[in-house]
Amino acid sequence: MRNFSLRFFFVLLLVSVAAWAIWARFEYPRTGIDDANIFFVYAQNAANGHGFVYNAGGERVEGFSSLLWTLICSTVFRVSDRPEIILLFINVILLSFGITAAISYIQRAFQRGQYSYRSGLFASFLFMTLLLTSPMYLAWNLVSLMENALWSTLVLLATLFVIQDELSGRAMYGFFLPLSVLLLFTRPEAYAWVSAFTGILFVRRALALGWKPAFRELMPLLAAILLTIVGLTLFRIVYFGYPLPNTYYAKVSPSLFYNIFQGTKYVVQYFVSNPIVSIAIAAAMLDVVHTALMFMEGKLTDEGLLFLPLVAGTGLLLPMITGGDHFSSFRFFQAVYPILLLCLVYFLWFILPQYIQISLTPSLLRRSRVVFASSLVVLFAAALVLYQVRDWVSSEELSEMSDEFEFADDGRDTGQFARELFAAEPELPAIGVIRAGGIKVTYPGEIIDLMGLNNLTMAHNGGERQGEKNHAAFEKATFYQLQPDILNPIIVPLEDRISKVADLKTSWDNTVPLKGLYNEPDFLSVYVYASVQKVDMQKNKALMGWFEKKYLSQLEASDEYVIERYPYTGE
């Protein structure tokens, strides 16, 4: 424990520096990305006694991707009016704990492998260097303020448990079972992850004890995990009305073929996105070949490291089945990245030497391994510096992720502006949006999420969910059922209003998620593009967007607003 504590504080220092660096890279965002603000909305409502709802007083909906992270956010919202800083600190602690556990495992593995203490340090240095200099890994697990750090840490801890050399019943029930429960409450794909982890434990105990003794030993564990899954599913059905989170129905296409096709592209893009990722995945594949050879030769034993590539394969396979993700920087694979690096360490130090025949004395062989490993570390570090400098400075993925922080900021500003603009109205207007995070944090009126994540009607409209990933749930018929008072409002300086109208037809909002809605005659018969400014508010800014004609007529009947309508025919 003393060694672990010393390592933890050392890693905590490194992760804190890395967190500051990536925070500075994004110019110190204070809000997290827009989807993180969706967590904050549910956390605020839960903390205020409204339950798990997106609109206070509205329908119960599981529009968040992590129940456990929502509960953590809700607790933080209860005790602080600056929750984002606390959540960032929690992410730093979580990531530091997981990395410390990983390098502690590496040290133990090298001692068991009869390597020197120095070799273990080299391997730990390689692991931490590749991990903490990856801007994508740091961005998603730290400053995004999503559940990624929690999920990544829990997956890494479970991985380290199932690949350790010595397994005991006490540890399985005292550590792995609570860890499995936490995983199941963190993300819905934990159903598959926990099944994979439990399957590895069963195979390992069967190799050590035999199949029947292993089944008897693990039966209570399997029963407890199954009861947790059943209990969680029943809770969802009773409380929300559906067995899976609403995000699943809004994001995942009912076509398995389509999902696999899109997911395969996602995996291939990840493989070629970064040379370090490519090398690590290649190493994991070679680890699998080694395990297969051991099995065919009848030499497969209860050795934990043999099952490490199976864990990595699980992490790569699941996004392939669900169709991948629309976010840049490969959000779904950031939890797998540390496991892939462990596969790389395993290959370089434990597998590769077995296939390199060197006729040396034992002492020279040990020295040659140290020199070999040291040389690899130096080469990898040099390549890393050259590549990561470019990645930190000019990565297209990071630039795209910067937009996510801007969406959150702009959404909060728009929500606050709309709140003040319509404060005198008997009821705040319902606003339909594509980006549903930041705007709802500051706007107390009804927000209609047209992408379906936070709206049951849109999520369960029976659409094909094919197109832009996570933005394909929108259906025009459902839109007319919901019919918000205002659609996609933005704050616009008065001098920019004409240019905004000119961009409507070719805008991303119209062409991708809304599927050409702005050009539909039915839509234009109901909505008009307009700007609304309050007489006593800022003179140089207005709220501009699509207004339902009847609602806009009500505003025009008041003398409190300055309103301009802009002709648009969709041509």
Short mmCIF file of C-alpha atoms in Angstrom, two decimals, residues 11-492:
data_model
loop_
_atom_site.label_atom_id
_atom_site.label_comp_id
_atom_site.label_asym_id
_atom_site.label_seq_id
_atom_site.Cartn_x
_atom_site.Cartn_y
_atom_site.Cartn_z
CA VAL A 11 0.98 9.79 -11.22
CA LEU A 12 -1.46 12.36 -9.83
CA LEU A 13 1.17 15.05 -10.39
CA LEU A 14 1.74 13.91 -13.99
CA VAL A 15 -1.99 13.66 -14.76
CA SER A 16 -2.58 17.11 -13.25
CA VAL A 17 0.08 18.59 -15.52
CA ALA A 18 -1.43 16.75 -18.50
CA ALA A 19 -4.90 17.99 -17.53
CA TRP A 20 -3.68 21.57 -17.41
CA ALA A 21 -1.96 21.14 -20.80
CA ILE A 22 -5.03 19.78 -22.57
CA TRP A 23 -7.25 22.33 -20.83
CA ALA A 24 -4.96 25.08 -22.13
CA ARG A 25 -5.02 23.48 -25.60
CA PHE A 26 -8.78 24.10 -25.69
CA GLU A 27 -8.35 27.61 -24.24
CA TYR A 28 -9.62 26.73 -20.74
CA PRO A 29 -13.26 25.75 -21.40
CA ARG A 30 -15.45 26.10 -18.32
CA THR A 31 -18.49 24.12 -19.39
CA GLY A 32 -17.40 20.76 -20.77
CA ILE A 33 -18.71 19.74 -24.18
CA ASP A 34 -22.36 20.16 -25.11
CA ASP A 35 -23.27 16.53 -24.33
CA ALA A 36 -21.74 16.91 -20.86
CA ASN A 37 -24.24 19.70 -20.29
CA ILE A 38 -27.02 17.17 -20.84
CA PHE A 39 -25.68 15.35 -17.78
CA PHE A 40 -25.75 18.64 -15.90
CA VAL A 41 -29.40 19.21 -16.82
CA TYR A 42 -30.45 15.85 -15.42
CA ALA A 43 -28.18 16.34 -12.40
CA GLN A 44 -29.77 19.72 -11.64
CA ASN A 45 -33.28 18.34 -11.96
CA ALA A 46 -32.47 15.32 -9.78
CA ALA A 47 -30.78 17.52 -7.17
CA ASN A 48 -33.85 19.78 -7.12
CA GLY A 49 -36.22 16.86 -6.57
CA HIS A 50 -37.68 16.61 -10.08
CA GLY A 51 -36.25 13.15 -10.75
CA PHE A 52 -34.60 11.99 -13.96
CA VAL A 53 -36.27 14.39 -16.37
CA TYR A 54 -34.90 16.67 -19.06
CA ASN A 55 -37.60 19.32 -18.71
CA ALA A 56 -38.61 19.96 -15.11
CA GLY A 57 -42.15 18.62 -14.73
CA GLY A 58 -41.86 16.78 -18.05
CA GLU A 59 -41.61 13.14 -19.05
CA ARG A 60 -39.14 10.79 -17.41
CA VAL A 61 -36.45 9.99 -19.94
CA GLU A 62 -33.00 8.41 -19.72
CA GLY A 63 -31.33 10.79 -22.13
CA PHE A 64 -27.91 10.40 -20.52
CA SER A 65 -25.38 7.68 -21.32
CA SER A 66 -24.34 6.94 -17.73
CA LEU A 67 -26.63 6.56 -14.73
CA LEU A 68 -23.74 6.50 -12.26
CA TRP A 69 -22.10 9.65 -13.67
CA THR A 70 -25.46 11.43 -13.51
CA LEU A 71 -25.74 10.52 -9.82
CA ILE A 72 -22.18 11.77 -9.21
CA CYS A 73 -22.95 15.03 -11.04
CA SER A 74 -26.16 15.41 -9.03
CA THR A 75 -24.22 15.06 -5.78
CA VAL A 76 -21.72 17.69 -6.91
CA PHE A 77 -24.54 20.05 -7.94
CA ARG A 78 -25.96 19.78 -4.43
CA VAL A 79 -22.75 20.99 -2.77
CA SER A 80 -21.29 23.49 -5.23
CA ASP A 81 -22.26 26.33 -7.52
CA ARG A 82 -19.08 25.63 -9.57
CA PRO A 83 -19.60 21.92 -10.30
CA GLU A 84 -17.49 21.83 -13.48
CA ILE A 85 -14.22 22.41 -11.60
CA ILE A 86 -15.04 19.69 -9.09
CA LEU A 87 -15.94 17.25 -11.87
CA LEU A 88 -12.64 17.99 -13.61
CA PHE A 89 -10.82 17.24 -10.36
CA ILE A 90 -12.79 13.99 -9.97
CA ASN A 91 -11.70 12.99 -13.49
CA VAL A 92 -8.06 13.67 -12.59
CA ILE A 93 -8.38 11.47 -9.47
CA LEU A 94 -10.10 8.65 -11.34
CA LEU A 95 -7.58 8.61 -14.17
CA SER A 96 -4.65 8.77 -11.76
CA PHE A 97 -5.98 5.80 -9.78
CA GLY A 98 -6.45 3.66 -12.89
CA ILE A 99 -2.99 4.47 -14.28
CA THR A 100 -1.39 3.78 -10.90
CA ALA A 101 -3.09 0.40 -10.76
CA ALA A 102 -1.81 -0.36 -14.28
CA ILE A 103 1.84 0.49 -13.59
CA SER A 104 1.64 -1.42 -10.30
CA TYR A 105 0.47 -4.42 -12.29
CA ILE A 106 3.32 -3.97 -14.76
CA GLN A 107 5.85 -3.96 -11.92
CA ARG A 108 4.41 -7.17 -10.45
CA ALA A 109 4.27 -8.85 -13.87
CA PHE A 110 7.92 -8.06 -14.55
CA GLN A 111 8.97 -9.41 -11.17
CA ARG A 112 7.13 -12.66 -11.87
CA GLY A 113 8.68 -12.74 -15.34
CA GLN A 114 12.16 -12.64 -13.83
CA TYR A 115 12.91 -9.26 -15.34
CA SER A 116 14.92 -6.68 -13.49
CA TYR A 117 13.35 -3.77 -11.62
CA ARG A 118 14.84 -1.48 -14.27
CA SER A 119 13.00 -3.33 -17.05
CA GLY A 120 9.75 -2.80 -15.18
CA LEU A 121 10.51 0.91 -14.96
CA PHE A 122 11.19 1.05 -18.70
CA ALA A 123 7.88 -0.65 -19.45
CA SER A 124 6.00 1.63 -17.04
CA PHE A 125 7.66 4.66 -18.61
CA LEU A 126 6.61 3.53 -22.08
CA PHE A 127 3.03 2.92 -20.92
CA MET A 128 2.66 6.28 -19.17
CA THR A 129 4.41 8.25 -21.92
CA LEU A 130 2.16 6.90 -24.65
CA LEU A 131 -0.91 7.38 -22.47
CA LEU A 132 -0.33 10.86 -21.04
CA THR A 133 0.86 12.41 -24.27
CA SER A 134 -2.20 11.33 -26.23
CA PRO A 135 -4.32 14.48 -26.60
CA MET A 136 -7.39 12.45 -27.61
CA TYR A 137 -7.19 10.27 -24.50
CA LEU A 138 -6.73 13.29 -22.23
CA ALA A 139 -9.41 15.37 -23.91
CA TRP A 140 -12.14 12.79 -23.57
CA ASN A 141 -11.19 11.53 -20.13
CA LEU A 142 -10.52 14.89 -18.49
CA VAL A 143 -11.86 18.14 -19.92
CA SER A 144 -14.91 16.83 -21.80
CA LEU A 145 -16.57 16.33 -18.36
CA MET A 146 -18.36 13.29 -19.73
CA GLU A 147 -18.37 9.91 -17.97
CA ASN A 148 -15.29 8.73 -19.88
CA ALA A 149 -12.82 8.91 -16.98
CA LEU A 150 -15.17 6.91 -14.76
CA TRP A 151 -15.82 4.35 -17.48
CA SER A 152 -12.18 4.10 -18.58
CA THR A 153 -10.96 3.60 -15.00
CA LEU A 154 -13.54 0.93 -14.17
CA VAL A 155 -12.84 -0.99 -17.40
CA LEU A 156 -9.08 -0.82 -16.74
CA LEU A 157 -9.46 -2.01 -13.13
CA ALA A 158 -11.65 -4.92 -14.23
CA THR A 159 -9.12 -5.81 -16.93
CA LEU A 160 -6.25 -5.82 -14.45
CA PHE A 161 -8.27 -8.04 -12.13
CA VAL A 162 -9.12 -10.74 -14.68
CA ILE A 163 -5.53 -10.95 -16.02
CA GLN A 164 -3.74 -11.11 -12.66
CA ASP A 165 -1.89 -14.34 -11.99
CA GLU A 166 -3.52 -15.29 -8.71
CA LEU A 167 -7.30 -15.36 -8.46
CA SER A 168 -9.14 -16.01 -5.23
CA GLY A 169 -12.79 -16.39 -4.35
CA ARG A 170 -12.54 -13.66 -1.73
CA ALA A 171 -11.18 -11.18 -4.28
CA MET A 172 -13.81 -12.13 -6.85
CA TYR A 173 -16.64 -11.43 -4.46
CA GLY A 174 -15.00 -8.59 -2.55
CA PHE A 175 -13.59 -6.68 -5.53
CA PHE A 176 -14.79 -7.94 -8.89
CA LEU A 177 -18.48 -8.16 -7.96
CA PRO A 178 -18.72 -4.52 -6.73
CA LEU A 179 -16.68 -3.47 -9.76
CA SER A 180 -19.11 -5.26 -12.07
CA VAL A 181 -22.07 -3.55 -10.42
CA LEU A 182 -20.40 -0.15 -10.88
CA LEU A 183 -19.73 -0.98 -14.53
CA LEU A 184 -23.35 -1.96 -15.10
CA PHE A 185 -24.52 1.35 -13.64
CA THR A 186 -22.00 3.34 -15.69
CA ARG A 187 -22.75 2.49 -19.32
CA PRO A 188 -25.24 0.15 -21.03
CA GLU A 189 -22.51 -1.68 -22.99
CA ALA A 190 -21.26 -2.92 -19.62
CA TYR A 191 -23.68 -5.82 -20.12
CA ALA A 192 -21.30 -7.13 -22.78
CA TRP A 193 -18.12 -6.08 -20.94
CA VAL A 194 -19.12 -7.78 -17.68
CA SER A 195 -20.11 -10.90 -19.62
CA ALA A 196 -16.67 -10.95 -21.27
CA PHE A 197 -14.85 -10.43 -17.97
CA THR A 198 -16.91 -13.13 -16.25
CA GLY A 199 -16.31 -15.52 -19.16
CA ILE A 200 -12.55 -15.02 -18.84
CA LEU A 201 -12.72 -15.70 -15.10
CA PHE A 202 -14.69 -18.87 -15.75
CA VAL A 203 -12.24 -20.17 -18.36
CA ARG A 204 -9.28 -19.40 -16.12
CA ARG A 205 -10.81 -21.14 -13.09
CA ALA A 206 -11.77 -24.08 -15.31
CA LEU A 207 -8.15 -24.40 -16.47
CA ALA A 208 -7.02 -24.35 -12.84
CA LEU A 209 -9.76 -26.41 -11.17
CA GLY A 210 -11.79 -28.13 -13.85
CA TRP A 211 -15.10 -27.13 -15.40
CA LYS A 212 -17.50 -28.31 -12.71
CA PRO A 213 -15.56 -26.91 -9.71
CA ALA A 214 -15.16 -23.64 -11.59
CA PHE A 215 -18.90 -23.47 -12.25
CA ARG A 216 -19.70 -24.15 -8.58
CA GLU A 217 -17.23 -21.51 -7.47
CA LEU A 218 -18.56 -18.83 -9.81
CA MET A 219 -22.27 -19.65 -9.54
CA PRO A 220 -22.98 -17.12 -6.74
CA LEU A 221 -21.01 -14.47 -8.66
CA LEU A 222 -22.98 -15.14 -11.85
CA ALA A 223 -26.25 -15.06 -9.92
CA ALA A 224 -25.39 -11.73 -8.28
CA ILE A 225 -24.45 -10.15 -11.62
CA LEU A 226 -27.60 -11.50 -13.27
CA LEU A 227 -29.76 -10.15 -10.45
CA THR A 228 -28.12 -6.74 -10.88
CA ILE A 229 -28.87 -6.76 -14.61
CA VAL A 230 -32.48 -7.85 -14.03
CA GLY A 231 -32.95 -5.28 -11.26
CA LEU A 232 -31.50 -2.47 -13.38
CA THR A 233 -33.67 -3.46 -16.36
CA LEU A 234 -36.82 -3.62 -14.21
CA PHE A 235 -36.01 -0.19 -12.79
CA ARG A 236 -35.73 1.21 -16.31
CA ILE A 237 -39.03 -0.36 -17.36
CA VAL A 238 -40.89 0.85 -14.28
CA TYR A 239 -39.36 4.33 -14.09
CA PHE A 240 -38.73 5.21 -17.75
CA GLY A 241 -41.00 2.76 -19.53
CA TYR A 242 -38.28 1.06 -21.61
CA PRO A 243 -35.65 -1.63 -20.89
CA LEU A 244 -32.75 0.31 -22.44
CA PRO A 245 -31.63 3.95 -22.16
CA ASN A 246 -33.37 6.37 -24.50
CA THR A 247 -30.00 7.13 -26.07
CA TYR A 248 -29.97 3.61 -27.52
CA TYR A 249 -33.30 4.06 -29.31
CA ALA A 250 -32.28 7.50 -30.62
CA LYS A 251 -28.80 6.52 -31.83
CA VAL A 252 -28.69 2.88 -32.92
CA SER A 253 -30.21 1.78 -36.21
CA PRO A 254 -32.50 -1.27 -36.10
CA SER A 255 -30.50 -2.66 -39.06
CA LEU A 256 -27.68 -4.87 -37.73
CA PHE A 257 -26.04 -4.97 -41.17
CA TYR A 258 -25.98 -1.19 -41.37
CA ASN A 259 -24.54 -0.92 -37.84
CA ILE A 260 -21.78 -3.43 -38.57
CA PHE A 261 -20.92 -1.70 -41.84
CA GLN A 262 -20.67 1.70 -40.15
CA GLY A 263 -18.92 0.23 -37.10
CA THR A 264 -16.33 -1.49 -39.28
CA LYS A 265 -15.49 1.83 -40.91
CA TYR A 266 -15.19 3.34 -37.44
CA VAL A 267 -12.68 0.66 -36.35
CA VAL A 268 -10.65 0.98 -39.57
CA GLN A 269 -10.53 4.75 -39.21
CA TYR A 270 -9.29 4.34 -35.65
CA PHE A 271 -6.61 1.87 -36.74
CA VAL A 272 -5.16 4.28 -39.30
CA SER A 273 -5.70 7.42 -37.20
CA ASN A 274 -2.46 7.20 -35.25
CA PRO A 275 0.73 5.14 -35.74
CA ILE A 276 0.87 4.33 -32.04
CA VAL A 277 -2.69 2.99 -32.18
CA SER A 278 -1.83 0.99 -35.30
CA ILE A 279 1.22 -0.56 -33.62
CA ALA A 280 -0.69 -1.33 -30.42
CA ILE A 281 -3.58 -3.00 -32.29
CA ALA A 282 -1.08 -4.99 -34.37
CA ALA A 283 0.63 -6.08 -31.15
CA ALA A 284 -2.75 -7.14 -29.71
CA MET A 285 -3.41 -9.22 -32.84
CA LEU A 286 -0.04 -10.91 -32.49
CA ASP A 287 -0.86 -11.56 -28.82
CA VAL A 288 -4.01 -13.34 -30.02
CA VAL A 289 -1.95 -15.45 -32.44
CA HIS A 290 0.37 -16.40 -29.59
CA THR A 291 -2.58 -17.41 -27.39
CA ALA A 292 -4.05 -19.46 -30.24
CA LEU A 293 -0.73 -21.27 -30.75
CA MET A 294 -0.60 -22.03 -27.04
CA PHE A 295 -4.11 -23.47 -27.24
CA MET A 296 -3.37 -25.63 -30.30
CA GLU A 297 -0.24 -26.97 -28.67
CA GLY A 298 -2.17 -27.82 -25.53
CA LYS A 299 -0.10 -25.37 -23.49
CA LEU A 300 -2.88 -22.96 -22.59
CA THR A 301 -2.72 -22.49 -18.84
CA ASP A 302 -4.24 -20.27 -16.20
CA GLU A 303 -1.93 -17.39 -17.12
CA GLY A 304 -3.70 -14.04 -16.94
CA LEU A 305 -1.73 -12.24 -19.63
CA LEU A 306 -2.83 -14.77 -22.24
CA PHE A 307 -6.35 -13.34 -21.95
CA LEU A 308 -5.37 -9.67 -22.20
CA PRO A 309 -5.85 -9.47 -26.00
CA LEU A 310 -9.37 -10.90 -25.60
CA VAL A 311 -10.26 -7.92 -23.43
CA ALA A 312 -8.82 -5.55 -26.04
CA GLY A 313 -10.79 -7.36 -28.72
CA THR A 314 -14.00 -6.87 -26.75
CA GLY A 315 -13.34 -3.14 -26.64
CA LEU A 316 -12.74 -2.97 -30.38
CA LEU A 317 -15.68 -5.19 -31.30
CA LEU A 318 -18.51 -3.50 -29.36
CA PRO A 319 -18.48 -0.15 -31.23
CA MET A 320 -18.35 -2.16 -34.44
CA ILE A 321 -21.68 -3.80 -33.57
CA THR A 322 -23.43 -0.58 -32.51
CA GLY A 323 -22.27 1.47 -35.50
CA GLY A 324 -19.48 3.58 -34.02
CA ASP A 325 -19.82 7.20 -32.98
CA HIS A 326 -20.07 10.66 -34.56
CA PHE A 327 -17.67 12.45 -32.21
CA SER A 328 -14.14 13.17 -33.34
CA SER A 329 -11.13 11.65 -31.56
CA PHE A 330 -12.78 8.21 -31.26
CA ARG A 331 -14.56 8.61 -27.91
CA PHE A 332 -15.55 4.95 -27.64
CA PHE A 333 -11.97 3.71 -27.99
CA GLN A 334 -10.39 5.95 -25.36
CA ALA A 335 -11.30 3.44 -22.64
CA VAL A 336 -9.62 0.71 -24.72
CA TYR A 337 -6.43 2.68 -25.39
CA PRO A 338 -4.73 1.79 -22.04
CA ILE A 339 -5.57 -1.87 -22.63
CA LEU A 340 -4.05 -1.74 -26.10
CA LEU A 341 -0.88 -0.23 -24.61
CA LEU A 342 -0.75 -3.09 -22.09
CA CYS A 343 -1.00 -5.46 -25.06
CA LEU A 344 1.97 -3.65 -26.60
CA VAL A 345 4.02 -3.99 -23.40
CA TYR A 346 3.05 -7.66 -23.16
CA PHE A 347 4.14 -8.30 -26.73
CA LEU A 348 7.47 -6.47 -26.53
CA TRP A 349 8.68 -7.96 -23.27
CA PHE A 350 6.89 -11.30 -22.85
CA ILE A 351 6.10 -12.64 -26.33
CA LEU A 352 8.65 -11.28 -28.77
CA PRO A 353 11.69 -12.61 -26.83
CA GLN A 354 10.19 -16.12 -27.03
CA TYR A 355 10.44 -16.02 -30.83
CA ILE A 356 13.87 -14.41 -31.02
CA GLN A 357 16.51 -17.06 -30.65
CA ILE A 358 19.74 -15.67 -29.19
CA SER A 359 22.61 -17.97 -28.19
CA LEU A 360 23.87 -16.20 -25.11
CA THR A 361 24.68 -17.09 -21.56
CA PRO A 362 21.86 -16.42 -19.07
CA SER A 363 23.55 -13.28 -17.74
CA LEU A 364 24.18 -11.89 -21.21
CA LEU A 365 20.64 -12.83 -22.23
CA ARG A 366 19.24 -10.82 -19.35
CA ARG A 367 21.43 -7.88 -20.31
CA SER A 368 20.45 -8.16 -23.96
CA ARG A 369 16.79 -8.04 -23.00
CA VAL A 370 17.40 -4.85 -21.04
CA VAL A 371 19.28 -3.29 -23.97
CA PHE A 372 16.62 -4.48 -26.40
CA ALA A 373 13.79 -3.08 -24.31
CA SER A 374 15.64 0.17 -23.64
CA SER A 375 16.28 0.68 -27.33
CA LEU A 376 12.63 0.13 -28.13
CA VAL A 377 11.60 2.65 -25.47
CA VAL A 378 13.96 5.26 -26.91
CA LEU A 379 12.75 4.64 -30.47
CA PHE A 380 9.09 4.79 -29.47
CA ALA A 381 9.67 7.93 -27.38
CA ALA A 382 11.41 9.67 -30.30
CA ALA A 383 8.65 8.73 -32.73
CA LEU A 384 6.07 9.79 -30.18
CA VAL A 385 7.56 13.26 -29.73
CA LEU A 386 7.68 13.87 -33.48
CA TYR A 387 4.11 12.72 -34.02
CA GLN A 388 2.43 14.05 -30.90
CA VAL A 389 3.80 17.56 -31.36
CA ARG A 390 1.89 17.70 -34.61
CA ASP A 391 -1.12 16.07 -33.00
CA TRP A 392 -1.32 18.58 -30.14
CA VAL A 393 -0.86 21.58 -32.40
CA SER A 394 -2.70 20.80 -35.62
CA SER A 395 -4.86 17.73 -35.12
CA GLU A 396 -8.09 17.94 -37.11
CA GLU A 397 -9.84 15.80 -34.50
CA LEU A 398 -8.95 18.22 -31.71
CA SER A 399 -10.09 21.15 -33.81
CA GLU A 400 -13.44 19.43 -34.29
CA MET A 401 -13.67 18.76 -30.58
CA SER A 402 -13.06 22.46 -29.91
CA ASP A 403 -16.38 23.03 -31.65
CA GLU A 404 -18.10 20.88 -29.01
CA PHE A 405 -16.98 23.31 -26.29
CA GLU A 406 -18.15 26.25 -28.39
CA PHE A 407 -21.55 24.59 -28.88
CA ALA A 408 -21.91 24.37 -25.09
CA ASP A 409 -20.92 28.01 -24.59
CA ASP A 410 -23.15 29.26 -27.40
CA GLY A 411 -26.03 27.14 -26.15
CA ARG A 412 -25.77 28.56 -22.65
CA ASP A 413 -25.64 32.10 -24.02
CA THR A 414 -28.66 31.46 -26.25
CA GLY A 415 -30.66 29.94 -23.41
CA GLN A 416 -29.91 32.87 -21.13
CA PHE A 417 -30.73 35.39 -23.88
CA ALA A 418 -34.06 33.66 -24.65
CA ARG A 419 -34.89 33.49 -20.96
CA GLU A 420 -34.44 37.23 -20.55
CA LEU A 421 -36.11 38.01 -23.87
CA PHE A 422 -39.36 36.22 -23.01
CA ALA A 423 -39.32 36.77 -19.24
CA ALA A 424 -42.48 38.91 -19.35
CA GLU A 425 -44.49 36.31 -21.28
CA PRO A 426 -47.08 34.24 -19.38
CA GLU A 427 -45.24 31.09 -20.47
CA LEU A 428 -41.81 30.62 -21.99
CA PRO A 429 -41.95 29.31 -25.57
CA ALA A 430 -41.02 25.72 -26.42
CA ILE A 431 -37.75 25.67 -28.36
CA GLY A 432 -36.73 22.87 -30.74
CA VAL A 433 -32.99 22.26 -30.99
CA ILE A 434 -30.38 19.94 -32.47
CA ARG A 435 -27.80 20.54 -29.72
CA ALA A 436 -29.66 20.04 -26.47
CA GLY A 437 -27.00 20.49 -23.77
CA GLY A 438 -25.85 24.03 -23.09
CA ILE A 439 -29.13 25.74 -23.98
CA LYS A 440 -31.13 23.70 -21.47
CA VAL A 441 -28.72 24.51 -18.63
CA THR A 442 -29.74 28.17 -18.77
CA TYR A 443 -33.25 28.01 -20.24
CA PRO A 444 -36.02 26.97 -17.81
CA GLY A 445 -38.70 26.66 -20.49
CA GLU A 446 -39.40 23.53 -22.54
CA ILE A 447 -36.61 22.38 -24.85
CA ILE A 448 -37.58 19.81 -27.50
CA ASP A 449 -34.60 17.66 -28.49
CA LEU A 450 -35.14 16.98 -32.19
CA MET A 451 -32.38 14.36 -32.21
CA GLY A 452 -34.43 12.25 -29.80
CA LEU A 453 -31.91 11.68 -27.01
CA ASN A 454 -34.07 13.58 -24.52
CA ASN A 455 -37.44 13.13 -26.17
CA LEU A 456 -39.38 9.87 -26.14
CA THR A 457 -41.62 10.77 -29.09
CA MET A 458 -38.71 11.41 -31.44
CA ALA A 459 -36.63 8.48 -30.14
CA HIS A 460 -39.43 5.96 -30.66
CA ASN A 461 -40.78 7.15 -34.01
CA GLY A 462 -39.80 3.96 -35.86
CA GLY A 463 -37.24 5.59 -38.14
CA GLU A 464 -34.34 3.75 -39.78
CA ARG A 465 -31.63 5.77 -37.93
CA GLN A 466 -29.40 5.81 -40.99
CA GLY A 467 -27.29 8.81 -41.91
CA GLU A 468 -25.15 11.03 -39.68
CA LYS A 469 -24.39 8.91 -36.62
CA ASN A 470 -26.33 10.02 -33.51
CA HIS A 471 -28.19 12.59 -35.65
CA ALA A 472 -30.47 10.29 -37.65
CA ALA A 473 -33.51 9.93 -35.36
CA PHE A 474 -35.24 13.02 -36.73
CA GLU A 475 -38.38 12.39 -38.76
CA LYS A 476 -40.44 15.20 -40.28
CA ALA A 477 -43.81 13.67 -39.34
CA THR A 478 -42.72 13.53 -35.71
CA PHE A 479 -41.55 17.12 -35.89
CA TYR A 480 -45.06 18.29 -36.79
CA GLN A 481 -46.40 16.32 -33.82
CA LEU A 482 -44.04 18.18 -31.49
CA GLN A 483 -44.18 21.52 -33.37
CA PRO A 484 -42.05 23.81 -31.16
CA ASP A 485 -42.75 27.54 -30.98
CA ILE A 486 -39.18 28.33 -32.05
CA LEU A 487 -36.71 26.19 -34.00
CA ASN A 488 -32.90 26.44 -33.79
CA PRO A 489 -32.59 29.98 -32.42
CA ILE A 490 -29.24 31.77 -32.34
CA ILE A 491 -28.03 35.13 -31.07
CA VAL A 492 -27.10 37.29 -34.05
#
